[in-house]
Amino acid sequence: MLQCLAVVLEKAVQQESAFDSPWSIADAPPDFIERLTGSIVGIELTITRLLGKWKISQNQPEPNRDGVLQGLRAQGTHRALELAESMEKFFGK
């Protein structure tokens, strides 16, 4: 359970750090964290092949895609800006 909690902590910090008011695991009640980590099953995999697939709102109307692009730019992180740039190239903007 402690190993799962460590992964949850690491991922929460990683994913929330881009926001002005990031959520912290310390904000959650201890019983919630206990239930959360009790529901997680950790596994280790050896990757032998990796195939990628784009899911960049290509099935959405242009105004929705523009909103996604604005949101990514507003985040301002390297990853978000890189994704926005890739989307713009894909959609010919």
Tab-separated table of C-alpha atoms in Angstrom:
chain	number	residue	atom	x	y	z
A	1	MET	CA	0.000	0.000	0.000
A	2	LEU	CA	2.852	2.425	0.749
A	3	GLN	CA	4.293	1.875	-2.709
A	4	CYS	CA	0.897	2.683	-4.279
A	5	LEU	CA	0.636	5.802	-2.128
A	6	ALA	CA	4.087	6.912	-3.285
A	7	VAL	CA	3.010	6.541	-6.926
A	8	VAL	CA	-0.248	8.430	-6.284
A	9	LEU	CA	1.707	11.248	-4.597
A	10	GLU	CA	4.210	11.427	-7.444
A	11	LYS	CA	1.536	11.463	-10.144
A	12	ALA	CA	-0.629	14.006	-8.310
A	13	VAL	CA	2.302	16.413	-8.029
A	14	GLN	CA	3.268	15.813	-11.659
A	15	GLN	CA	-0.234	16.335	-13.060
A	16	GLU	CA	-1.343	19.179	-10.798
A	17	SER	CA	1.819	21.315	-10.922
A	18	ALA	CA	0.658	23.159	-14.054
A	19	PHE	CA	-2.348	24.701	-12.303
A	20	ASP	CA	-2.449	27.950	-10.295
A	21	SER	CA	-4.163	26.150	-7.407
A	22	PRO	CA	-2.951	22.565	-7.679
A	23	TRP	CA	-4.781	19.847	-5.793
A	24	SER	CA	-2.680	18.180	-3.143
A	25	ILE	CA	-3.171	14.741	-1.693
A	26	ALA	CA	-2.956	16.474	1.693
A	27	ASP	CA	-6.275	18.173	0.800
A	28	ALA	CA	-8.075	14.821	0.849
A	29	PRO	CA	-9.385	13.148	4.005
A	30	PRO	CA	-7.252	10.194	5.186
A	31	ASP	CA	-10.137	7.725	4.746
A	32	PHE	CA	-10.471	8.772	1.085
A	33	ILE	CA	-6.756	8.177	0.501
A	34	GLU	CA	-7.007	4.817	2.248
A	35	ARG	CA	-9.927	3.785	0.011
A	36	LEU	CA	-8.150	5.132	-3.065
A	37	THR	CA	-4.901	3.286	-2.464
A	38	GLY	CA	-6.780	0.161	-1.395
A	39	SER	CA	-8.433	0.083	-4.823
A	40	ILE	CA	-5.181	0.325	-6.759
A	41	VAL	CA	-3.375	-2.771	-7.956
A	42	GLY	CA	0.200	-2.080	-8.971
A	43	ILE	CA	1.869	-4.107	-11.703
A	44	GLU	CA	5.218	-3.913	-13.446
A	45	LEU	CA	5.482	-4.500	-17.188
A	46	THR	CA	8.368	-4.910	-19.572
A	47	ILE	CA	7.628	-2.970	-22.750
A	48	THR	CA	8.745	-4.754	-25.891
A	49	ARG	CA	6.861	-2.660	-28.439
A	50	LEU	CA	5.107	0.686	-28.352
A	51	LEU	CA	2.435	1.831	-30.804
A	52	GLY	CA	1.026	5.335	-30.631
A	53	LYS	CA	-2.312	6.816	-31.591
A	54	TRP	CA	-3.262	10.472	-31.754
A	55	LYS	CA	-6.341	11.606	-29.862
A	56	ILE	CA	-6.251	15.341	-30.403
A	57	SER	CA	-9.913	16.288	-30.764
A	58	GLN	CA	-9.867	15.511	-34.486
A	59	ASN	CA	-13.471	14.334	-34.181
A	60	GLN	CA	-14.552	17.684	-32.733
A	61	PRO	CA	-15.795	20.795	-34.546
A	62	GLU	CA	-13.256	23.558	-35.060
A	63	PRO	CA	-14.576	25.802	-32.228
A	64	ASN	CA	-14.056	22.944	-29.747
A	65	ARG	CA	-10.531	22.315	-31.035
A	66	ASP	CA	-9.795	26.035	-30.740
A	67	GLY	CA	-10.907	25.868	-27.107
A	68	VAL	CA	-8.562	22.948	-26.488
A	69	LEU	CA	-5.708	24.916	-28.074
A	70	GLN	CA	-6.479	27.960	-25.904
A	71	GLY	CA	-6.520	25.769	-22.802
A	72	LEU	CA	-3.182	24.197	-23.679
A	73	ARG	CA	-1.596	27.599	-24.320
A	74	ALA	CA	-3.007	28.910	-21.030
A	75	GLN	CA	-1.321	26.048	-19.158
A	76	GLY	CA	1.958	27.299	-20.569
A	77	THR	CA	3.953	24.160	-19.760
A	78	HIS	CA	6.463	22.819	-22.243
A	79	ARG	CA	4.341	19.716	-22.839
A	80	ALA	CA	1.120	21.672	-23.302
A	81	LEU	CA	2.718	24.123	-25.732
A	82	GLU	CA	4.351	21.283	-27.648
A	83	LEU	CA	0.997	19.512	-27.971
A	84	ALA	CA	-0.706	22.735	-29.098
A	85	GLU	CA	1.967	23.178	-31.760
A	86	SER	CA	1.515	19.587	-32.960
A	87	MET	CA	-2.254	20.063	-33.129
A	88	GLU	CA	-1.861	23.269	-35.134
A	89	LYS	CA	0.406	21.506	-37.631
A	90	PHE	CA	-2.005	18.578	-37.905
A	91	PHE	CA	-5.002	20.863	-38.503
A	92	GLY	CA	-3.072	23.222	-40.807
A	93	LYS	CA	-3.299	26.330	-38.635
